[in-house]
Short mmCIF file of C-alpha atoms in Angstrom, two decimals:
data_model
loop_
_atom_site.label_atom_id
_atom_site.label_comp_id
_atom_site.label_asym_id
_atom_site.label_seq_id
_atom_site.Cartn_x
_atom_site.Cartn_y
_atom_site.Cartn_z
CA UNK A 245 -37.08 20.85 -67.14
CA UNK A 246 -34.12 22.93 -66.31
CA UNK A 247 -35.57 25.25 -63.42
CA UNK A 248 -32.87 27.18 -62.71
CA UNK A 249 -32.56 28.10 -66.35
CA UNK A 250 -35.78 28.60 -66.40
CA UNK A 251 -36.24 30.92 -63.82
CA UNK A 252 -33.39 32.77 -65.28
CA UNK A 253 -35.15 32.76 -68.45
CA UNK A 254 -38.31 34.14 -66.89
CA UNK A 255 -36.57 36.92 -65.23
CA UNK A 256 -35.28 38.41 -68.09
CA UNK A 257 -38.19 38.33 -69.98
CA UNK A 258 -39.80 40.22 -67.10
CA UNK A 259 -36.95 42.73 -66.37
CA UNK A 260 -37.01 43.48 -70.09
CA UNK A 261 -40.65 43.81 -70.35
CA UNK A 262 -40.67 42.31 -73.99
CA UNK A 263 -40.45 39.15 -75.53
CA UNK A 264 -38.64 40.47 -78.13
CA UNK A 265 -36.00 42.62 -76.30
CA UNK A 266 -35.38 39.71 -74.32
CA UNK A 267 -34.57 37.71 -76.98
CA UNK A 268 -32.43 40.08 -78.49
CA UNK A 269 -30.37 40.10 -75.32
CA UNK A 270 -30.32 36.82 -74.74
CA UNK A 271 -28.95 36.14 -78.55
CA UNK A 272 -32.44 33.78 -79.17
CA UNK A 273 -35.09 34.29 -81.40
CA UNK A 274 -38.23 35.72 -80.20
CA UNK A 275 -40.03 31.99 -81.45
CA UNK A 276 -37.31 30.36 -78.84
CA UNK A 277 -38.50 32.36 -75.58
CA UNK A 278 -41.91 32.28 -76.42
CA UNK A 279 -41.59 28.50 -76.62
CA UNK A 280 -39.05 28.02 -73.49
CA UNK A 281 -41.96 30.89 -71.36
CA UNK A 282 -45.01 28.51 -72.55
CA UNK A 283 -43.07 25.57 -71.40
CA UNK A 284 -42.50 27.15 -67.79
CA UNK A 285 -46.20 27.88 -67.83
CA UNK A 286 -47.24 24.41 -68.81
CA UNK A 287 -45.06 22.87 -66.36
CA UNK A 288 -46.59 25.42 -63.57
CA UNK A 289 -50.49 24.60 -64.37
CA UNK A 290 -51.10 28.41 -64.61
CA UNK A 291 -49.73 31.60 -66.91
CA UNK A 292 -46.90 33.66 -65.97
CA UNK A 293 -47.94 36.49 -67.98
CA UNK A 294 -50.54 38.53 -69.80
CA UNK A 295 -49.22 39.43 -73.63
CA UNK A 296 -50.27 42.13 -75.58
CA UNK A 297 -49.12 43.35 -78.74
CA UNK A 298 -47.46 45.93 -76.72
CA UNK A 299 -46.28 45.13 -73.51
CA UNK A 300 -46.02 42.51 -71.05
CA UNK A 301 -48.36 42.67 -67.70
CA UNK A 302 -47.58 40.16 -64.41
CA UNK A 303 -50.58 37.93 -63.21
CA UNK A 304 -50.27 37.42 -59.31
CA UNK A 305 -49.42 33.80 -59.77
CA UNK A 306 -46.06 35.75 -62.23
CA UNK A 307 -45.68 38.35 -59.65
CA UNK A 308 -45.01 35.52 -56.57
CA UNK A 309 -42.91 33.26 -58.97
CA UNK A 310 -40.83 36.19 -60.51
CA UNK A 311 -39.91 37.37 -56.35
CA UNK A 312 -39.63 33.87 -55.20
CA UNK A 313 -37.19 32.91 -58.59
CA UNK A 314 -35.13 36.11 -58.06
CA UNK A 315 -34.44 35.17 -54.44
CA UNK A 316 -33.38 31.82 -55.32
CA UNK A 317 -31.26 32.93 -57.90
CA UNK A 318 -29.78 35.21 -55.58
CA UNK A 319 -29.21 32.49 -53.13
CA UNK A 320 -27.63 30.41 -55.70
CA UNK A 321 -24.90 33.09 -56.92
CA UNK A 322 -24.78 33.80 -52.87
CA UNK A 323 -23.42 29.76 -52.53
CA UNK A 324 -20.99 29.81 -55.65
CA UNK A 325 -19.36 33.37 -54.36
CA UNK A 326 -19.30 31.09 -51.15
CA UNK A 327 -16.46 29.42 -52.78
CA UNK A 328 -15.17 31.53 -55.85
CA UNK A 329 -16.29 34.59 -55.08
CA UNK A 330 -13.02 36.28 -53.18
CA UNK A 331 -10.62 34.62 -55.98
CA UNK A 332 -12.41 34.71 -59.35
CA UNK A 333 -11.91 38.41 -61.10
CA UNK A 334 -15.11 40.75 -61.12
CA UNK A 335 -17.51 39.70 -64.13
CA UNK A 336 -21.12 39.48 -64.61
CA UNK A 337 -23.41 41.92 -64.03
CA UNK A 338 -23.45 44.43 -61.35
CA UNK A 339 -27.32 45.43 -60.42
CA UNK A 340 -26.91 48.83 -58.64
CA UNK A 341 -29.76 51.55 -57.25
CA UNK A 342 -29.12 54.94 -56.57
CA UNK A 343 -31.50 58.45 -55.92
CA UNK A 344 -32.60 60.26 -59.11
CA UNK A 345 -30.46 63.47 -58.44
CA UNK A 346 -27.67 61.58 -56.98
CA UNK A 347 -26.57 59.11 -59.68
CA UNK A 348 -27.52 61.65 -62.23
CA UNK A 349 -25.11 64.37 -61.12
CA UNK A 350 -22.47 62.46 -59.53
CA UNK A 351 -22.52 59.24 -60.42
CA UNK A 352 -20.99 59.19 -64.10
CA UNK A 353 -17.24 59.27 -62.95
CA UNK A 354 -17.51 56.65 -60.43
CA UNK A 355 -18.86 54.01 -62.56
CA UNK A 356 -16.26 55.07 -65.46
CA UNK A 357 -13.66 54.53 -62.76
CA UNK A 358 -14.71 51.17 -61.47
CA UNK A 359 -15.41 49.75 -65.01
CA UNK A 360 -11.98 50.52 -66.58
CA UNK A 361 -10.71 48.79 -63.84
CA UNK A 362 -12.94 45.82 -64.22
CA UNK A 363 -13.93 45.75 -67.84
CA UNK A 364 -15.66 42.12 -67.41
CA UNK A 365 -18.42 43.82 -64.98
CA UNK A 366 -21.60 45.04 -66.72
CA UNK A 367 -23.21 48.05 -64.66
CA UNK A 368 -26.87 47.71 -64.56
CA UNK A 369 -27.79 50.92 -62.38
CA UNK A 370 -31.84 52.15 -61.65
CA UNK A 371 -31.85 55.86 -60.76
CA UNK A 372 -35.36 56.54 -58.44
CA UNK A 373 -36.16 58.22 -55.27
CA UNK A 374 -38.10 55.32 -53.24
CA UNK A 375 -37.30 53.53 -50.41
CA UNK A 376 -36.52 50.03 -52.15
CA UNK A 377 -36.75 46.33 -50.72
CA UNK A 378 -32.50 45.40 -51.93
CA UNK A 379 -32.80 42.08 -51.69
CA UNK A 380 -36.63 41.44 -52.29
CA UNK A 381 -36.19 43.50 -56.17
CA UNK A 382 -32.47 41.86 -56.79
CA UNK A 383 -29.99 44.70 -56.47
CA UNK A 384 -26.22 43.65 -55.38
CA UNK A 385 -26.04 47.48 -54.09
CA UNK A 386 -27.51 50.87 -53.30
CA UNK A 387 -26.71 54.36 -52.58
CA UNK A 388 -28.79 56.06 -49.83
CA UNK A 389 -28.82 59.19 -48.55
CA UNK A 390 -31.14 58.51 -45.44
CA UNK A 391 -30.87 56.65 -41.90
CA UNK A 392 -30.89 53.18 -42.46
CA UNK A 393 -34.13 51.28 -41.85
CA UNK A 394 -32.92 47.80 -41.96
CA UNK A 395 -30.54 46.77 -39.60
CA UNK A 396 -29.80 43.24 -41.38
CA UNK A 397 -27.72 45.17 -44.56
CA UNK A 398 -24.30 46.82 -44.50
CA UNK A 399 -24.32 50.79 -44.35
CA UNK A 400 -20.94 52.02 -45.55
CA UNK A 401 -20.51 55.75 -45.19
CA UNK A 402 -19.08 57.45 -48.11
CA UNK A 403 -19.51 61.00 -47.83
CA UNK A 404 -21.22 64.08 -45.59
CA UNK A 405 -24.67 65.48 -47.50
CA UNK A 406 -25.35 68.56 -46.17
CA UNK A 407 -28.30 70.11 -46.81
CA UNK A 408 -29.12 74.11 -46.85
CA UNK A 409 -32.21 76.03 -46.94
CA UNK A 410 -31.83 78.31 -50.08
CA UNK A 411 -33.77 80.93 -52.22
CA UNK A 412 -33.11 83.34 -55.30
CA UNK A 413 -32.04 86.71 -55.10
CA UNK A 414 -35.02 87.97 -56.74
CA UNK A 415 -37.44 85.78 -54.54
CA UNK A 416 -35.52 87.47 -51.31
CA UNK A 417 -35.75 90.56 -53.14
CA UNK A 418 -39.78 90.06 -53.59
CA UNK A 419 -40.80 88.46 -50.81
CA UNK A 420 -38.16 89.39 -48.34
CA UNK A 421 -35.25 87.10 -46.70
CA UNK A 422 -36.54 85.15 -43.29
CA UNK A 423 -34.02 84.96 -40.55
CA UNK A 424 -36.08 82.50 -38.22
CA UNK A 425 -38.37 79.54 -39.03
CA UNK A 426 -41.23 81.10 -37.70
CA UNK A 427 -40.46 83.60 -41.01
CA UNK A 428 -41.25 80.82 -43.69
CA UNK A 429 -44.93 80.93 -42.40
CA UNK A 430 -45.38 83.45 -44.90
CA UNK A 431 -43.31 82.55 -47.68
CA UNK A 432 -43.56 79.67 -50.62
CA UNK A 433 -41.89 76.50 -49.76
CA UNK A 434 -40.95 73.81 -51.93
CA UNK A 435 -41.66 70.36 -50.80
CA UNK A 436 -39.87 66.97 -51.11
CA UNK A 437 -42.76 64.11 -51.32
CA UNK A 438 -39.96 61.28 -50.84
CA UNK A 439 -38.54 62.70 -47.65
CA UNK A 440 -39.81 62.92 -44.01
CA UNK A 441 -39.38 67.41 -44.22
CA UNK A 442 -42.56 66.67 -46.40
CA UNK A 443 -44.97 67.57 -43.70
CA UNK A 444 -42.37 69.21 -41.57
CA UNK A 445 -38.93 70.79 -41.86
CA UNK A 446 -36.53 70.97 -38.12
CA UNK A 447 -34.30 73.31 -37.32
CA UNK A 448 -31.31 73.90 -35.15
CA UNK A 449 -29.33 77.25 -34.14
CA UNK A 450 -25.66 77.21 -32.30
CA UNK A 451 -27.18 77.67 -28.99
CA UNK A 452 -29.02 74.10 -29.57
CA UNK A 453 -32.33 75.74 -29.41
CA UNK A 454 -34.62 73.48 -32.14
CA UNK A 455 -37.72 74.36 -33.83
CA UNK A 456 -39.99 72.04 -36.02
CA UNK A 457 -41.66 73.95 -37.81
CA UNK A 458 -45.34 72.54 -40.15
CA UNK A 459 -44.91 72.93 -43.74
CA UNK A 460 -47.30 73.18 -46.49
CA UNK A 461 -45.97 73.50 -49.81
CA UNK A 462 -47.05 75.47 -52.92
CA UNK A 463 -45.03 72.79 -54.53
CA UNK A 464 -44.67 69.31 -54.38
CA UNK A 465 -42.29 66.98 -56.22
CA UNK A 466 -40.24 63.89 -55.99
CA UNK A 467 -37.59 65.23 -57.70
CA UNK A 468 -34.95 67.16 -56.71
CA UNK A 469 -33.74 68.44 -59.23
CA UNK A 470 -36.67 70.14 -60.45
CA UNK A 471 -37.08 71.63 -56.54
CA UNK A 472 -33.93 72.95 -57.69
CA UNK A 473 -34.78 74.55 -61.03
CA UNK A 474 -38.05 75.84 -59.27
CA UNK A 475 -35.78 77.74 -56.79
CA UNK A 476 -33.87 79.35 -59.81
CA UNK A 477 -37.24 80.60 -61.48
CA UNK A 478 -38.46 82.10 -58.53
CA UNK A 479 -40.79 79.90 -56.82
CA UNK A 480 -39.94 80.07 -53.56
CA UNK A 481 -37.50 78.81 -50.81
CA UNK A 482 -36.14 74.80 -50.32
CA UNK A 483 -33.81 72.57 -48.49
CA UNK A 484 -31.65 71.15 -50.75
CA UNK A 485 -28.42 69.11 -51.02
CA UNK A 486 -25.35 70.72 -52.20
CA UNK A 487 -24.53 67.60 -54.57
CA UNK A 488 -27.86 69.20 -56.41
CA UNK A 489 -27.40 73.71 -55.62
CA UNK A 490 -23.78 73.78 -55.47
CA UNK A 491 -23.26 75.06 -58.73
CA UNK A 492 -26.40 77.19 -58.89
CA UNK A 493 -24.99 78.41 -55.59
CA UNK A 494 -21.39 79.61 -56.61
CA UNK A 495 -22.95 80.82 -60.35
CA UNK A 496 -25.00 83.40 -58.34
CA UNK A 497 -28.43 82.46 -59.40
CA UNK A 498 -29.47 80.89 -55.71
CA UNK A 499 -28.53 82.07 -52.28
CA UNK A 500 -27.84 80.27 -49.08
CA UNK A 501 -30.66 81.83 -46.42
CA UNK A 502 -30.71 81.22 -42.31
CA UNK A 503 -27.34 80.58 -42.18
CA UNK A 504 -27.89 80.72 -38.26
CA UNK A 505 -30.34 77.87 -38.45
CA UNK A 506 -29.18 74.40 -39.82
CA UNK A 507 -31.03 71.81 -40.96
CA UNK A 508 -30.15 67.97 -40.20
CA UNK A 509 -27.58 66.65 -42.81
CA UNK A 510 -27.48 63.48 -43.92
CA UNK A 511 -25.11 60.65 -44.90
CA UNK A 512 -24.19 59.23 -48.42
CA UNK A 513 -24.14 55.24 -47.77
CA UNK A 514 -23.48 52.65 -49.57
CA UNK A 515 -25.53 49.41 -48.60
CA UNK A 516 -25.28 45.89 -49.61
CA UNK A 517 -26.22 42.52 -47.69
CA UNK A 518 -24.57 41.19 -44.89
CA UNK A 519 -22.84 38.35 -45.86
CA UNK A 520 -19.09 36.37 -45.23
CA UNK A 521 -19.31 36.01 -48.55
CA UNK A 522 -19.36 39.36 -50.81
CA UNK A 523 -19.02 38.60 -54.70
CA UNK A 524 -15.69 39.59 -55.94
CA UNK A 525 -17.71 42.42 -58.50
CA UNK A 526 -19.49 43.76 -55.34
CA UNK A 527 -16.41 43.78 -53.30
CA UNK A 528 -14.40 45.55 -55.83
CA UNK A 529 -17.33 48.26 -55.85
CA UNK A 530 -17.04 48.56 -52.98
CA UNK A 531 -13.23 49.18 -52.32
CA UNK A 532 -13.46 51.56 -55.67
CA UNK A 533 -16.16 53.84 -54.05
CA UNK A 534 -14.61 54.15 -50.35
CA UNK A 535 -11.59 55.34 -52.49
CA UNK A 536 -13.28 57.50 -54.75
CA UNK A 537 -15.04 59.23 -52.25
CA UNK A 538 -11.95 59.49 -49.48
CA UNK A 539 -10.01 61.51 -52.35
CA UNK A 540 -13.02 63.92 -52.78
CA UNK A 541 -12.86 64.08 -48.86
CA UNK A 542 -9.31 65.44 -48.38
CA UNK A 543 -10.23 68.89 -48.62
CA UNK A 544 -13.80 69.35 -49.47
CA UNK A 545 -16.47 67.63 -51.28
CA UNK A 546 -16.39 68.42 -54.48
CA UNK A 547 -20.23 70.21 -54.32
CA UNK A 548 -19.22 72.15 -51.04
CA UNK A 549 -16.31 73.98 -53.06
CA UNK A 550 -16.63 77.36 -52.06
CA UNK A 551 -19.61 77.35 -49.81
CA UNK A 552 -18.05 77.76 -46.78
CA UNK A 553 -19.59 75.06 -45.13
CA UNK A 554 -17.77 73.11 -42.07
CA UNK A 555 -17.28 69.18 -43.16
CA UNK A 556 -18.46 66.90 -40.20
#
C-alpha cells in the first residue's frame, strides 16, 4: 500500500466530511474512495470512520490516525520545501486561520492581492474565534490578535488593534454616560466569551493609575460582530476593536465613552512555524501581508480614520 497516498487520501475525506464531496474534489468516483478508505481500514485492523447516510463521524482509533497522518504529511512537505521550497514559484494550497470579525471585515483585499500575484496558490482560509493548536490541526498560517502563547512559532506584527470602550447615543442618553470604571457597575455590559475581559475588563488613565474592574455581562457572545450590532440597538456598553466600530463610529450610530481611561490594545500578528525552511507560498504570504499592512500604516489604519486615536 501507498501510505503516504493514503494518508492523503484519508485526510481529505475527513476535511471534507463526505465521501462524496471528496470524491468530487479529488476528480474520483465516490465507488473509488470508498474502496481506497476500506483498504486503509483493512490494512489498519480497525475502522477509520463511522458512515451514515448523512455525514461522516471519527472513531478514536480515526481521530489519532487523522492527527498523527496530518503531522507527517506536514513533515514531509516541511523536507521537500527543505530543498525546493525558496526556488520553486508559490502553488498548492495555502491553509490559513484567522478571527471571525477579522477575516470577515478585512480580510477580502488581502487575499485578492496575494492571489493575483500568485495565481497557482489556492487559499483555503477558516474564520473562528478559538485559540487553535497551528501545527497540531494543519494550518501553514494564522492571524491573531492576542499575546502569543507559544513561544516555538513566529509572531510577525502587522498592525496596532486598538480597542475602545463604546456605547450608543441613546443608551448614554437612557442610562447616562460613565466617566470612571467604578460607573459601569451600574450599567449593561457586553461580554466577549473568547477573550480574557470576559470575567474582567482593566483600565488605565494618563496618570498610570489602573483599575480592574469585575464584569458580569447581560450579554455574552463569541462574536464580535454581533457585540457590535448589540451596541447599535441599544444594549448596553462594550470594548471593541476599531477594525469591527469604526464605521459605526464615524456614521454616528455608536460613541467612543471614557476617553480618559484606555483599555489594553492589542497586536495584529501573523504566526507561522519556526522553520529555516518556509515554503515559497507561505513566504510569499508573508512578504505580501507585511506590505499590505505597512501601506495602511503610513498615516492611519484604515479603521482608525477619523477617530482621533494616537497610533503606537
Amino acid at each position: 500500500m501507498d501510505t503516504l497516498n493514503a494518508m492523503k487520501l484519508y485526510c481529505h475525506i475527513v476535511e471534507a466530511g463526505q465521501l462524496s464531496l471528496a470524491a468530487d474534489q479529488l476528480n474520483l468516483s465516490k465507488g473509488a474512495v470508498s474502496k481506497q478508505l476500506a483498504k486503509l481500514e483493512a490494512h489498519l485492523g480497525g475502522r477509520l470512520l463511522n458512515r451514515t447516510t448523512r455525514r461522516l463521524t471519527l472513531t478514536e482509533a480515526g481521530v489519532a490516525f487523522y492527527e498523527r497522518s496530518r503531522q507527517i504529511l506536514k513533515s514531509v512537505e516541511e523536507a521537500e520545501c527543505a530543498v525546493t521550497g525558496l526556488t520553486t514559484e508559490p502553488n498548492g494550497t495555502l491553509k490559513i486561520n484567522a478571527p471571525m470579525s477579522f477575516g470577515f471585515l478585512q480580510m477580502g483585499a488581502l487575499l485578492a492581492k496575494y492571489q493575483a500575484l500568485y495565481p497557482k496558490v489556492s487559499i483555503d482560509i477558516t474564520l473562528h474565534d478559538r485559540q487553535i493548536d497551528l501545527i497540531e490541526e494543519g494550518y501553514d498560517l494564522a492571524l491573531r490578535i492576542a499575546a502569543l502563547k507559544d513561544s516555538s512559532l513566529i509572531a510577525r506584527k502587522l498592525a496596532p488593534c486598538h480597542i475602545v470602550l463604546c456605547a450608543s447615543p441613546a443608551y448614554l442618553k437612557k442610562s447616562g454616560e460613565p466617566v470612571h470604571p467604578d460607573d459601569l457597575k451600574n450599567h449593561q455590559c457586553l461580554l466577549y466569551s473568547y477573550s480574557d475581559s470576559v470575567k474582567s475588563w482593566f483600565f488605565k488613565n494618563r496618570k498610570g493609575e489602573k483599575v480592574q474592574l469585575p464584569i458580569k455581562g447581560t450579554l455574552i457572545t463569541n462574536n464580535g460582530n454581533l457585540i457590535c450590532d448589540a451596541i447599535i440597538h441599544d444594549m448596553g456598553i462594550a470594548p471593541l476593536p476599531t477594525f469591527i466600530v469604526g464605521d459605526a463610529i464615524r456614521a454616528g450610530k455608536i460613541k467612543i465613552i471614557m476617553t480618559d481611561w484606555h483599555l489594553q490594545s492589542e497586536a495584529i500578528s501573523l504566526l507561522y512555524p519556526s522553520s529555516k525552511h518556509l515554503s515559497a507560498k507561505v513566504r510569499a504570504f508573508v512578504d505580501v501581508a507585511v506590505a499590505y499592512f505597512s501601506s495602511h500604516q503610513k498615516n492611519v489604519n484604515e479603521w482608525d480614520r477619523g477617530l482621533g486615536l494616537s497610533q503606537k
